[in-house]
XYZ file of C-alpha atoms in Angstrom:
341
model
C -52.553 14.902 -13.264
C -54.874 14.314 -16.197
C -57.955 16.282 -17.131
C -59.081 16.288 -13.504
C -57.695 16.844 -10.013
C -56.058 14.133 -7.932
C -57.414 13.427 -4.454
C -55.782 10.643 -2.469
C -54.244 9.347 -5.697
C -57.612 9.116 -7.481
C -58.555 11.465 -10.328
C -61.795 13.427 -9.955
C -63.333 16.164 -12.133
C -61.480 19.491 -11.791
C -62.675 22.590 -9.957
C -65.336 21.002 -7.757
C -66.919 22.796 -4.787
C -66.329 20.500 -1.785
C -69.121 20.684 0.817
C -67.913 19.204 4.121
C -70.335 17.399 6.395
C -70.528 14.682 9.037
C -72.040 11.207 8.701
C -75.682 12.092 9.478
C -75.373 15.080 7.155
C -74.138 12.945 4.257
C -76.953 10.420 4.685
C -79.610 13.166 4.830
C -78.217 15.075 1.825
C -78.145 12.024 -0.435
C -81.520 10.673 0.693
C -83.336 13.995 0.246
C -81.304 15.375 -2.711
C -81.056 18.661 -0.817
C -78.454 20.993 0.620
C -79.099 23.818 3.067
C -78.315 27.496 2.452
C -78.462 29.091 5.900
C -79.379 32.694 6.702
C -76.144 34.666 7.109
C -76.717 35.807 10.739
C -76.603 32.129 11.840
C -73.225 31.239 10.294
C -70.005 30.944 12.310
C -68.743 34.393 11.250
C -70.679 36.944 13.316
C -69.582 39.689 10.891
C -71.052 37.862 7.876
C -72.346 40.387 5.286
C -71.992 43.302 7.736
C -68.211 43.426 7.151
C -68.772 43.907 3.423
C -71.436 46.518 4.142
C -69.049 48.606 6.233
C -66.390 48.428 3.524
C -68.848 49.556 0.844
C -69.925 52.519 3.007
C -66.270 53.507 3.481
C -65.545 53.359 -0.258
C -68.648 55.369 -1.212
C -67.639 58.137 1.180
C -63.973 58.011 0.086
C -64.770 58.268 -3.615
C -67.198 61.126 -3.085
C -65.177 62.942 -0.406
C -64.085 65.797 -2.684
C -67.677 66.633 -3.654
C -69.363 66.884 -0.210
C -72.645 65.620 -1.587
C -75.718 64.936 0.469
C -76.647 62.046 -1.820
C -73.354 60.261 -1.144
C -74.187 60.286 2.558
C -77.734 59.131 1.768
C -76.489 56.221 -0.358
C -73.977 55.278 2.341
C -76.716 55.388 4.990
C -78.933 53.156 2.858
C -76.211 50.516 2.573
C -75.434 50.815 6.302
C -79.070 50.314 7.280
C -79.456 47.362 4.936
C -76.443 45.488 6.218
C -76.599 46.319 9.924
C -80.306 46.683 10.712
C -81.946 44.175 8.375
C -83.676 46.808 6.247
C -83.612 45.529 2.681
C -80.820 43.339 1.258
C -78.861 42.805 4.447
C -77.573 39.796 6.363
C -81.054 38.513 7.179
C -81.912 38.364 3.458
C -78.757 36.443 2.469
C -78.727 32.634 2.386
C -75.378 30.903 2.016
C -74.240 27.361 1.203
C -70.558 26.954 2.020
C -67.968 24.692 0.423
C -64.210 24.623 0.029
C -61.918 24.615 -2.981
C -59.891 21.917 -1.200
C -61.041 18.290 -1.168
C -58.541 17.252 1.495
C -58.240 19.935 4.171
C -57.235 18.852 7.663
C -58.741 22.038 9.128
C -62.094 21.194 7.545
C -61.948 17.501 8.487
C -61.372 18.418 12.128
C -64.055 21.128 12.070
C -66.788 18.837 10.738
C -65.734 15.431 12.025
C -63.560 15.900 15.064
C -62.650 12.399 16.201
C -65.288 10.878 13.904
C -65.295 10.205 10.198
C -66.451 13.094 8.001
C -67.021 13.626 4.291
C -66.647 16.173 1.508
C -69.199 16.166 -1.309
C -67.725 17.352 -4.609
C -70.338 19.479 -6.407
C -70.191 20.663 -10.015
C -70.124 24.490 -9.725
C -71.348 24.943 -13.304
C -74.755 23.432 -12.463
C -77.213 25.830 -10.840
C -79.155 24.798 -7.761
C -82.888 25.324 -7.301
C -84.834 26.409 -4.221
C -87.159 23.653 -3.020
C -90.642 24.822 -2.038
C -93.149 22.996 0.154
C -95.815 23.668 -2.481
C -96.177 24.834 -6.058
C -95.330 28.527 -6.220
C -94.620 30.962 -9.017
C -91.841 33.463 -8.385
C -91.852 36.376 -10.844
C -88.331 37.745 -11.214
C -88.961 41.265 -10.014
C -88.798 43.345 -6.865
C -92.318 44.711 -7.300
C -93.900 41.302 -6.746
C -94.545 39.483 -3.488
C -91.155 37.764 -3.354
C -87.806 38.201 -5.075
C -85.211 35.402 -5.196
C -81.814 36.074 -6.782
C -79.191 33.327 -7.050
C -75.526 34.293 -7.276
C -74.051 30.865 -8.006
C -70.691 29.569 -6.790
C -68.120 32.312 -6.130
C -64.827 32.310 -4.180
C -64.767 34.228 -0.903
C -62.381 37.212 -0.692
C -60.237 37.342 2.454
C -57.422 39.754 1.515
C -58.124 43.482 1.927
C -56.955 44.345 -1.594
C -59.229 41.706 -3.138
C -62.170 42.942 -1.080
C -61.611 46.550 -2.139
C -61.369 45.478 -5.798
C -64.692 43.630 -5.472
C -66.393 46.686 -3.961
C -64.892 49.034 -6.550
C -66.110 46.835 -9.398
C -69.649 47.293 -8.067
C -69.223 51.051 -7.667
C -67.891 51.332 -11.215
C -71.374 50.430 -12.429
C -72.442 53.883 -11.254
C -70.012 55.470 -13.708
C -68.379 58.675 -12.472
C -69.671 58.363 -8.929
C -68.516 61.755 -7.563
C -69.810 63.663 -10.579
C -73.081 61.760 -10.693
C -73.698 62.251 -7.002
C -72.752 65.911 -7.239
C -75.114 66.440 -10.169
C -77.950 64.828 -8.259
C -77.358 66.616 -4.981
C -76.770 70.226 -5.973
C -79.805 72.451 -6.568
C -80.886 72.459 -10.168
C -79.935 75.596 -12.098
C -82.820 77.505 -13.609
C -83.086 79.482 -16.792
C -85.051 82.653 -17.028
C -88.492 81.903 -18.447
C -89.485 83.683 -21.650
C -91.909 86.571 -21.280
C -95.381 85.382 -20.370
C -94.205 81.813 -19.529
C -94.426 81.082 -15.754
C -92.668 77.732 -16.117
C -89.048 77.016 -15.320
C -86.645 74.638 -17.016
C -84.317 72.385 -15.014
C -80.645 72.404 -15.904
C -80.127 69.626 -18.461
C -76.943 68.466 -16.762
C -78.759 67.676 -13.521
C -81.511 65.849 -15.390
C -78.921 63.816 -17.303
C -77.179 62.941 -14.045
C -80.441 61.703 -12.543
C -81.253 59.579 -15.560
C -77.734 58.165 -15.819
C -77.508 57.177 -12.171
C -81.040 55.773 -12.158
C -80.265 53.425 -15.049
C -77.158 52.193 -13.203
C -78.783 51.513 -9.843
C -80.222 48.076 -10.658
C -76.943 46.455 -11.853
C -75.127 48.323 -9.087
C -77.308 46.817 -6.368
C -76.975 43.341 -7.942
C -73.167 43.671 -7.796
C -73.456 45.162 -4.314
C -75.373 42.124 -3.045
C -72.708 39.796 -4.448
C -69.928 41.812 -2.793
C -71.749 41.694 0.539
C -71.860 37.902 0.418
C -68.247 37.335 -0.633
C -66.296 39.495 1.840
C -65.125 37.575 4.896
C -62.674 38.138 7.747
C -59.131 37.022 6.939
C -59.114 34.779 10.027
C -61.176 32.226 8.061
C -58.733 32.017 5.130
C -57.769 28.383 5.835
C -61.282 27.327 4.837
C -60.566 28.363 1.207
C -64.292 28.910 0.943
C -66.357 28.964 -2.198
C -70.029 29.686 -1.623
C -73.384 29.493 -3.331
C -75.549 32.387 -2.215
C -79.089 33.567 -2.730
C -80.885 36.778 -1.863
C -84.499 36.456 -0.702
C -86.627 39.586 -0.365
C -90.350 39.485 0.416
C -93.011 42.144 0.706
C -94.779 42.342 4.087
C -98.158 41.451 2.632
C -100.134 38.213 2.627
C -98.786 37.000 -0.737
C -95.195 37.733 0.228
C -95.456 36.040 3.615
C -97.155 33.006 2.074
C -94.453 32.575 -0.577
C -91.706 33.035 2.015
C -93.310 30.424 4.275
C -93.273 27.889 1.437
C -89.551 28.474 0.796
C -88.054 28.669 4.278
C -87.370 25.865 6.727
C -86.024 26.199 10.269
C -83.602 24.338 12.495
C -82.151 24.775 15.940
C -78.544 25.985 15.968
C -75.978 27.207 18.477
C -76.925 30.756 17.449
C -80.717 30.409 17.658
C -83.488 29.187 15.365
C -81.868 29.375 11.940
C -83.915 29.896 8.752
C -82.598 28.130 5.672
C -83.392 27.476 2.036
C -83.425 23.885 0.801
C -81.524 23.630 -2.474
C -81.900 20.750 -4.903
C -80.788 19.859 -8.415
C -82.335 21.405 -11.533
C -85.660 20.000 -12.645
C -85.145 18.047 -15.933
C -88.400 19.320 -17.464
C -87.730 22.932 -16.384
C -83.951 23.446 -16.245
C -84.300 27.231 -15.967
C -86.711 27.153 -13.010
C -85.657 29.090 -9.898
C -88.064 27.207 -7.604
C -89.436 23.666 -7.686
C -91.727 21.565 -5.515
C -89.955 18.317 -6.476
C -86.387 17.409 -5.487
C -84.001 16.298 -8.226
C -80.516 14.738 -7.957
C -77.792 17.131 -6.904
C -74.757 17.713 -9.181
C -72.552 15.408 -7.068
C -69.402 14.386 -8.962
C -67.322 12.757 -6.187
C -67.190 12.173 -2.422
C -64.047 12.304 -0.280
C -63.643 10.503 3.058
C -61.640 12.000 5.931
C -58.545 10.333 7.420
C -60.104 7.140 8.790
C -58.888 4.159 10.803
C -61.444 2.003 8.981
C -59.355 1.607 5.832
C -61.003 0.556 2.554
C -64.230 -0.327 4.348
C -64.880 3.388 4.933
C -64.943 4.038 1.175
C -66.918 0.892 0.338
C -69.871 1.762 2.577
C -69.984 5.334 1.220
C -70.014 4.052 -2.349
C -72.895 1.686 -1.505
C -74.802 4.604 0.034
C -74.233 6.720 -3.077
C -75.447 3.994 -5.414
C -78.494 3.455 -3.209
C -79.582 7.013 -3.994
C -78.585 7.068 -7.670
C -75.114 8.634 -7.490
C -72.484 6.633 -9.386
C -69.416 8.776 -8.644
C -65.835 8.224 -7.411
C -65.180 7.833 -3.687
C -61.712 8.897 -2.582
C -59.866 8.710 0.713
C -57.848 11.462 2.339
C -54.089 11.294 1.787
C -53.356 13.107 5.064
C -51.618 10.817 7.617
C -53.627 12.193 10.520
C -54.190 9.937 13.527
C -57.673 11.024 14.671
């Protein structure tokens, strides 16, 4: 092992995100310089996002249990509605591109290829991806505008209960002392006796401080909450060793919001219905910080792995020719698994 990882005896850059696909998928990805981030309700885990939402609700109520606050229940209800009923940042707003930390996984080869040859595209997780729009569109980074797109980058999925709880708690910590803050917000404000001749009343400073403190924490809290929702997955999928690139898309129900959303979303038929998806491409050289572009750019492909194949060296040769045809001069490696497909 040198500075990279070894796959099938060939060294490749370390820490890549390996996106598995079949033959038609590989050809389409390289030709179009795009990958698809699919809306969470149309992925193979029917509890996608909702599982994390239920866990967050449980933890909010547990941490505030000794204070019997109305606001704790309100916050829990808000998260529950968002994740289960599509109101706000729930499953329908989450778009996910899946990959694996393993470049040579028999479970993944069989899932994507079956008896046919399949491929794993090694992506550089340090390079951000950009949403591809059907037209030029400006996306202000703010919830008050017509559309809000937040990228979360590549993150490992959490399967173990203790890891999931730690992820949720790290989001809740952004609220500070949650039970005290919620208690301060929920209890009636204490009043001081007004001075003679003054009809006004003064709110207890502690309650006002609690409101201000919690308000300033809500934005980073909800950002961390969204990330937790997208990274919690049922332990039955642990063999996938998934790492995922996720994005949150929220639009206002007005003409500008619907128009921007229409330019960003594409649709395909799936086993679970008509699936919306975001097309993701490489960063635009002239605007590396852009969140959206109307022009595809090369993806951060650093290697391609080929499944166990009866075709021998020819399988790798044709893939390398395909890569070069579309401007990708990267290693092509063959699976080391002695699987007779």
